[in-house]
PDB file of C-alpha atoms in Angstrom:
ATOM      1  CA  UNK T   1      50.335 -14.281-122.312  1.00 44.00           C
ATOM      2  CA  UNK T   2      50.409 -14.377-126.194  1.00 44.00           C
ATOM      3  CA  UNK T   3      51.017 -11.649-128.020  1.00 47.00           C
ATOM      4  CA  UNK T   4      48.597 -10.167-130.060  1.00 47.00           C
ATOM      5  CA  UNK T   5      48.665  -9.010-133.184  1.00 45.00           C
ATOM      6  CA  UNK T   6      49.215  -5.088-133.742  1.00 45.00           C
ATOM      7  CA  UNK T   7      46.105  -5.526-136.561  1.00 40.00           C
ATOM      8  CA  UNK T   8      44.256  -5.271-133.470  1.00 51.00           C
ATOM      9  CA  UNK T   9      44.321  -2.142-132.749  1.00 65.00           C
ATOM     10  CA  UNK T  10      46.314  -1.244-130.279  1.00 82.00           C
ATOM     11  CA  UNK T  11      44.969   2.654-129.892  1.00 90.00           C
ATOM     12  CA  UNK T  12      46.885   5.928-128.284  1.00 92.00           C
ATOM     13  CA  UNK T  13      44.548   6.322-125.669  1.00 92.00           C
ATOM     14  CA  UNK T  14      44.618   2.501-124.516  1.00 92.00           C
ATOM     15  CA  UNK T  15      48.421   2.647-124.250  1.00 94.00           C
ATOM     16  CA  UNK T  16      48.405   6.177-122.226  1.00 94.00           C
ATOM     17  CA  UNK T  17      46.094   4.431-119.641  1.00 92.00           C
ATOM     18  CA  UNK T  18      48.267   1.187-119.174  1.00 94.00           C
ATOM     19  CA  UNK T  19      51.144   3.088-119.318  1.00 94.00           C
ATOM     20  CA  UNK T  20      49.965   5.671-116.643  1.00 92.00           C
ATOM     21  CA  UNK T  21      49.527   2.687-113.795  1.00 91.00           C
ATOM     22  CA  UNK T  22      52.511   0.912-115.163  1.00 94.00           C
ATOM     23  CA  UNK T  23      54.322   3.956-114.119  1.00 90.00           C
ATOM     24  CA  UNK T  24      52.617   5.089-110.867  1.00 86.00           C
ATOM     25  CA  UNK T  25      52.975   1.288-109.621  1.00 87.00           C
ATOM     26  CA  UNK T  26      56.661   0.452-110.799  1.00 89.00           C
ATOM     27  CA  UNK T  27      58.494   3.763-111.312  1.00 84.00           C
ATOM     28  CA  UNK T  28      59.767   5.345-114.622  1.00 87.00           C
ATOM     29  CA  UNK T  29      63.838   3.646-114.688  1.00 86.00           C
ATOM     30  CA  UNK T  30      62.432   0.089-114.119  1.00 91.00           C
ATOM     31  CA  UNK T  31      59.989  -0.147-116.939  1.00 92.00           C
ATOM     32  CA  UNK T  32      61.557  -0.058-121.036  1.00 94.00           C
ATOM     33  CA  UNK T  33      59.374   0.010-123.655  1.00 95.00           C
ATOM     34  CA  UNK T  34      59.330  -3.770-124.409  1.00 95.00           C
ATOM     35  CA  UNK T  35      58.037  -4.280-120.413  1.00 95.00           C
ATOM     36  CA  UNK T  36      55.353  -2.080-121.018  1.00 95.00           C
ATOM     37  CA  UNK T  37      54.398  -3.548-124.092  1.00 94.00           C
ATOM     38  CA  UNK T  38      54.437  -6.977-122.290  1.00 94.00           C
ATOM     39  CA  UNK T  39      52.105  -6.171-119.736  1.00 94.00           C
ATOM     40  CA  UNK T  40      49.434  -5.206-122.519  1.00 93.00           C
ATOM     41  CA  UNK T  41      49.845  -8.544-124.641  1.00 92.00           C
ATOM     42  CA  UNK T  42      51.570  -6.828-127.185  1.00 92.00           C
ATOM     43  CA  UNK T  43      54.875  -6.681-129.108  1.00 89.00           C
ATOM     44  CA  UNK T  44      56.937  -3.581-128.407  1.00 88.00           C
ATOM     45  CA  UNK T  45      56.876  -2.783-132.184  1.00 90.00           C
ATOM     46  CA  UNK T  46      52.961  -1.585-131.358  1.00 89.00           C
ATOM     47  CA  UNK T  47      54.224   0.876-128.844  1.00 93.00           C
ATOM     48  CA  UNK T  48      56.799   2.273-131.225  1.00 93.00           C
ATOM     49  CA  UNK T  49      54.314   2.714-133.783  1.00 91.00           C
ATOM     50  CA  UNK T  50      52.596   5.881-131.321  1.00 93.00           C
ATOM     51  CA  UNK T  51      55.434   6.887-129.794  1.00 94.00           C
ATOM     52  CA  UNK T  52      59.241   6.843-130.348  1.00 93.00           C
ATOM     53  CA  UNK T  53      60.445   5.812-127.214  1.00 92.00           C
ATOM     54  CA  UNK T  54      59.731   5.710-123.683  1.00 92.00           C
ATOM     55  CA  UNK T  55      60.333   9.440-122.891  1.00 89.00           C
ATOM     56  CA  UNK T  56      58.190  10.203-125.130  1.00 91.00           C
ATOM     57  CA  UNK T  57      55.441   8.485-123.894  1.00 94.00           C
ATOM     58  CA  UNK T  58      55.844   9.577-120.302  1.00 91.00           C
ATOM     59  CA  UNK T  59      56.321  13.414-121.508  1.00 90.00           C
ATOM     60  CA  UNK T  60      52.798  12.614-123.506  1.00 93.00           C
ATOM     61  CA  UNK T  61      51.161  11.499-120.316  1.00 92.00           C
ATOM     62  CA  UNK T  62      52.414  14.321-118.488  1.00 90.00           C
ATOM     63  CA  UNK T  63      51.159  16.762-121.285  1.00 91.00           C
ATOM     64  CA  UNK T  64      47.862  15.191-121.396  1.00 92.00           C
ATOM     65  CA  UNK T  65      47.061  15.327-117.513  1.00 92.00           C
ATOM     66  CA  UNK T  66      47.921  18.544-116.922  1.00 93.00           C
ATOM     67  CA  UNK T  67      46.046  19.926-119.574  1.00 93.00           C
ATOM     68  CA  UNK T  68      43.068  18.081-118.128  1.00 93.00           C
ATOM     69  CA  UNK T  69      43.488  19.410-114.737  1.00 94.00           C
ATOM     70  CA  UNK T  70      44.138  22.832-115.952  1.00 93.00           C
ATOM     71  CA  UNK T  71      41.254  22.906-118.164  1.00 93.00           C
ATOM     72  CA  UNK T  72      39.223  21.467-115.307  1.00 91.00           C
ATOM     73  CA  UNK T  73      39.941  24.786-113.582  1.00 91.00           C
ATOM     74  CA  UNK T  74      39.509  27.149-115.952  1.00 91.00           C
ATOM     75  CA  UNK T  75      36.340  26.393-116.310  1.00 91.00           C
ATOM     76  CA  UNK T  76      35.648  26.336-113.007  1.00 87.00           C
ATOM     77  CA  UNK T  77      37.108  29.526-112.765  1.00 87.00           C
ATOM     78  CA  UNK T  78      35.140  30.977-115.564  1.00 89.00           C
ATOM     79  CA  UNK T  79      31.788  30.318-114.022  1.00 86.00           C
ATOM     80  CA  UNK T  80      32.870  32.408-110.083  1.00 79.00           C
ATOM     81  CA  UNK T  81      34.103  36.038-109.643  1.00 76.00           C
ATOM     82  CA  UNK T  82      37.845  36.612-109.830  1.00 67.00           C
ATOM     83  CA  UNK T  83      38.971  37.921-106.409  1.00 70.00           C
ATOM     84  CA  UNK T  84      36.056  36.483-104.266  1.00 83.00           C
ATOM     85  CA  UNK T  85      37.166  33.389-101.818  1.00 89.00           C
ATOM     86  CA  UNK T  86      34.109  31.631-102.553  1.00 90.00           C
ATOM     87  CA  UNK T  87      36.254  30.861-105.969  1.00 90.00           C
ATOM     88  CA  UNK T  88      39.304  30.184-104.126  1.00 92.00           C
ATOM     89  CA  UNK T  89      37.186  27.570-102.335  1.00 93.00           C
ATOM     90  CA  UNK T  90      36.101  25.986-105.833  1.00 92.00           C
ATOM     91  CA  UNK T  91      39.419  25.912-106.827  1.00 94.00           C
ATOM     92  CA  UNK T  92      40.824  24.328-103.349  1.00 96.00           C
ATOM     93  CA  UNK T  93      38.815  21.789-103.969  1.00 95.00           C
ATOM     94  CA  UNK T  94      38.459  20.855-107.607  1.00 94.00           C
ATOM     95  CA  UNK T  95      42.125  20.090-106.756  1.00 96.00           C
ATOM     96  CA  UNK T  96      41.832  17.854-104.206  1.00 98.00           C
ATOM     97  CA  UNK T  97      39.225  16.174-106.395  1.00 97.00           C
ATOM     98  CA  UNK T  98      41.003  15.805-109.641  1.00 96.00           C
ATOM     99  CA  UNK T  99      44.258  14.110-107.544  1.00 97.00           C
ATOM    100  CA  UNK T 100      41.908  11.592-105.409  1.00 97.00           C
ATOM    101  CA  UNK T 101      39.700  10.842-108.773  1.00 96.00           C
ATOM    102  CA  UNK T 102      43.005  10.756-110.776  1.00 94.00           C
ATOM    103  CA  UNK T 103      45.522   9.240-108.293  1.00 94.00           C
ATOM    104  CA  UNK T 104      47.637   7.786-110.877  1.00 90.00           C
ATOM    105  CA  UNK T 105      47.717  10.629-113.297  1.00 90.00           C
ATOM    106  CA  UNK T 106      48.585  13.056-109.976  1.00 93.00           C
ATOM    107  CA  UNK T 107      51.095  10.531-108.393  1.00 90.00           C
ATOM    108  CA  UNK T 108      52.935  11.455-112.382  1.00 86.00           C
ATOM    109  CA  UNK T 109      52.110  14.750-112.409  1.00 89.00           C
ATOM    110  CA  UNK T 110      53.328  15.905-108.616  1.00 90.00           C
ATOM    111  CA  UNK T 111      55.265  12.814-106.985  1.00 87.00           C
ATOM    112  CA  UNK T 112      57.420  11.560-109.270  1.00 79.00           C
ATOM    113  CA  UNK T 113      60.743  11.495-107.600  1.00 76.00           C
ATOM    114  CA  UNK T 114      63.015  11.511-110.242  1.00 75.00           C
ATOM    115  CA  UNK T 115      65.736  14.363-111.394  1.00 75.00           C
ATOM    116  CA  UNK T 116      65.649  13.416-115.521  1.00 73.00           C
ATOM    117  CA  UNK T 117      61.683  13.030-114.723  1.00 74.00           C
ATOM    118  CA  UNK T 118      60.749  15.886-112.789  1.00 74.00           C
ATOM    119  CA  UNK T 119      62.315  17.993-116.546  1.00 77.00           C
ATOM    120  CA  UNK T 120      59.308  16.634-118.234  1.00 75.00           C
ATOM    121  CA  UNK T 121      56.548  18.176-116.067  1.00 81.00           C
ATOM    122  CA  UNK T 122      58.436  21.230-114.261  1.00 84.00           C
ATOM    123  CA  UNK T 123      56.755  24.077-117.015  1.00 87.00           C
ATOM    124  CA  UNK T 124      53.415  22.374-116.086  1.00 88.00           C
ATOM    125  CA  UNK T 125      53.540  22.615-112.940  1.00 89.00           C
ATOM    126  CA  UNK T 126      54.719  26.067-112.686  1.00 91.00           C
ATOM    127  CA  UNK T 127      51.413  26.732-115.232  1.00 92.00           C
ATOM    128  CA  UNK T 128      49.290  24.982-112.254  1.00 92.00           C
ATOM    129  CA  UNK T 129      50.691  26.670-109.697  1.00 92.00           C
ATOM    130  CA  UNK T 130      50.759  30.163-111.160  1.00 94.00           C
ATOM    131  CA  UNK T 131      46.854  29.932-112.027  1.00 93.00           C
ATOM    132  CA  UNK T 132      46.347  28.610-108.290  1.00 94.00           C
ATOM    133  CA  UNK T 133      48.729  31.963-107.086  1.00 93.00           C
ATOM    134  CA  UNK T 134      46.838  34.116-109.644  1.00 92.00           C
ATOM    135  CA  UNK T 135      43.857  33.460-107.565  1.00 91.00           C
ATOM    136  CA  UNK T 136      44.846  33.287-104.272  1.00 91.00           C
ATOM    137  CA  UNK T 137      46.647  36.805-104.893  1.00 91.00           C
ATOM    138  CA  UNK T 138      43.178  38.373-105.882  1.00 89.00           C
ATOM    139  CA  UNK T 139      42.048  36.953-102.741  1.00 87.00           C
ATOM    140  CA  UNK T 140      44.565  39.054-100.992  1.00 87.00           C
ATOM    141  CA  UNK T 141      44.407  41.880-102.780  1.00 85.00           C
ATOM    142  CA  UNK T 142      41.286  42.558-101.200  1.00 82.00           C
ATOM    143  CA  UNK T 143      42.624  42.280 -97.663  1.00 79.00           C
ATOM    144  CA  UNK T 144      44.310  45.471 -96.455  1.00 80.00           C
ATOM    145  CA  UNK T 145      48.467  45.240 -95.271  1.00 78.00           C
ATOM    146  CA  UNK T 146      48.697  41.735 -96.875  1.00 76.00           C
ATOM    147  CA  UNK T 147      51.476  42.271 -99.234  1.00 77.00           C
ATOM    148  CA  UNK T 148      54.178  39.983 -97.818  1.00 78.00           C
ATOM    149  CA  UNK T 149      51.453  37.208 -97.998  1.00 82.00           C
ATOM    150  CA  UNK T 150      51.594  37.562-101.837  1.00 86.00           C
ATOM    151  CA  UNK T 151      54.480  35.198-102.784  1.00 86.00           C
ATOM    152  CA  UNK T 152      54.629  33.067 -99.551  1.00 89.00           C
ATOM    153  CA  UNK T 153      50.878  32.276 -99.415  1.00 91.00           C
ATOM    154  CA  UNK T 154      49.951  30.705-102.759  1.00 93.00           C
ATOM    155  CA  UNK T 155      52.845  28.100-101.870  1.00 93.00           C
ATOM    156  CA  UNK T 156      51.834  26.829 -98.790  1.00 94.00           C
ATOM    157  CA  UNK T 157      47.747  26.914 -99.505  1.00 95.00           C
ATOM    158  CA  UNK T 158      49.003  25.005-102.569  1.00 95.00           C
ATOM    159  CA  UNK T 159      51.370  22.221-100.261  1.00 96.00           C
ATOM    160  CA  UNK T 160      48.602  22.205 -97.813  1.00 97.00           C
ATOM    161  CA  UNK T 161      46.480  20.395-100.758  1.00 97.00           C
ATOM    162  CA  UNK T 162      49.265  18.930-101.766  1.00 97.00           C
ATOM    163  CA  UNK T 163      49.982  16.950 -98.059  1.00 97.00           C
ATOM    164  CA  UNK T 164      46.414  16.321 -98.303  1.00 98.00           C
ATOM    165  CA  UNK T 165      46.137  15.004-101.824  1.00 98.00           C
ATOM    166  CA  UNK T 166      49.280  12.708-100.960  1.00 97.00           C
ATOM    167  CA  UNK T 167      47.999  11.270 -97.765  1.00 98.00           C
ATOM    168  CA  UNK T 168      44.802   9.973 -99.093  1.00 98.00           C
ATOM    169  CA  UNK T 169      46.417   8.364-101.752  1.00 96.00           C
ATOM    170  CA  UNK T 170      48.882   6.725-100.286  1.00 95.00           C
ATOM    171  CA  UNK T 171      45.829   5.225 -97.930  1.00 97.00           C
ATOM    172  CA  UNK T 172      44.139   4.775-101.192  1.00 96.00           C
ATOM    173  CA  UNK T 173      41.101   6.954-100.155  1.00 97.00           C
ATOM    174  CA  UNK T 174      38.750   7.823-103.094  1.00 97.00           C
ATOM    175  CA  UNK T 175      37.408  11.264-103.379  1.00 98.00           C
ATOM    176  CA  UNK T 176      33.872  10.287-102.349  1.00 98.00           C
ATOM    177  CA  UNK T 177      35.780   8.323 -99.117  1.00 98.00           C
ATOM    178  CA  UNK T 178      36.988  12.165 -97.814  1.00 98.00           C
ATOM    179  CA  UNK T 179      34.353  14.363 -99.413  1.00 98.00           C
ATOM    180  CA  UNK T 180      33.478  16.271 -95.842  1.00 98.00           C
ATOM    181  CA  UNK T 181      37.135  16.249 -94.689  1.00 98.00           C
ATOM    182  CA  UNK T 182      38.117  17.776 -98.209  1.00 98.00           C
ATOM    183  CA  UNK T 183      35.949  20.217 -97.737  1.00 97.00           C
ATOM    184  CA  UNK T 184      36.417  21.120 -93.734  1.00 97.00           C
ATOM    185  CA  UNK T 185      39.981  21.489 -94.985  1.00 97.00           C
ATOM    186  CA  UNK T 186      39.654  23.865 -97.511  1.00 97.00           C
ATOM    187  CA  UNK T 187      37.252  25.826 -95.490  1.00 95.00           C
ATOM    188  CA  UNK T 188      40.030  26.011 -92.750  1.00 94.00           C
ATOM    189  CA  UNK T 189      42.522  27.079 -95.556  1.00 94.00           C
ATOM    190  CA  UNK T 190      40.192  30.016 -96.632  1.00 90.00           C
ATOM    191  CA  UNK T 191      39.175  30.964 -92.972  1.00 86.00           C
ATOM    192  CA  UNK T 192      43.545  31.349 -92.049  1.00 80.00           C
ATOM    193  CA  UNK T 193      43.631  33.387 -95.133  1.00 79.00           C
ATOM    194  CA  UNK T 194      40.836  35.643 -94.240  1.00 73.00           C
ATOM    195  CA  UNK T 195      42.599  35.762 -90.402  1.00 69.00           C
TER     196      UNK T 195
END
């Protein structure tokens, strides 16, 4: 493939969305800069003009998704009443959705299986999780001699999407292909925290 020239605009955004599958499909220590750069038709001097080298770029990515998923859910929860499991249900499943709509930008975000990688998005992650506990706690709350649910709870409600999330992708199941199941599950998930 020639290369093309960088006068033609090689933009942020259009590198961040190569870069993304690039990643998901062929892991982080395989691809360089000049690989990536490849793939698009370009030189790897166009990639170096956004970002200054391929940590960077993957740190960017992981920035940029989880701020979309986390503003995905605070508006969601915004809208519901803290506390009531109708919210928790919302929640449940705007998860689920985001990581079957997004599979490449969740496979980044919660798979990656990579010490030097996993440095890049731990902070993130512990934001995601903590609004997820922050909820599921007020669901608790509510629910007399729960206490020593409190810490133990939000974990496995949050691996429980997590397993689910994971599955689907790896079967490459799109969000619309497990709609019902998504939401029998997370109706189970509320009902065993209600039991």
């Amino acid at each position: 493939m020639a290369r093309k020239a960088v006068a033609q605009e090689l933009s942020r955004e259009r590198i961040l969305e190569e870069a993304r599958q690039l990643f998901a499909k062929h892991g982080y220590q395989t691809l360089t800069m000049r690989s990536i750069a490849q793939a698009m038709g370009y030189s790897h001097g166009a990639l170096y003009y956004h970002f200054k080298e391929k940590a960077d770029l993957f740190y960017t990515l992981v920035n940029e998704d989880f701020n979309m998923l986390l503003n995905r859910q605070r508006e969601m929860l915004a809208r519901t009443r803290m506390g009531d499991v109708g919210q928790l249900q919302k929640l449940m499943q705007e998860f689920i959705r985001f990581g079957l709509e997004n599979p490449y930008h969740y496979e980044i975000m919660f798979m990656i299986n990579d010490p030097e990688l996993q440095k890049y998005s731990r902070t993130e992650q512990a934001e995601c999780l903590d609004l997820f506990a922050t909820v599921v706690r007020s669901v608790i709350a509510r629910q007399p001699n729960n206490e020593s649910k409190m810490y133990s709870l939000p974990w496995s409600l949050f691996m429980s999407m997590h397993g689910f999330i994971s599955y689907n992708i790896h079967y490459q199941q799109s969000y619309e292909d497990v709609k019902k199941l998504a939401e029998q599950h997370v109706k189970f998930l509320s009902e065993g925290l209600l039991s």
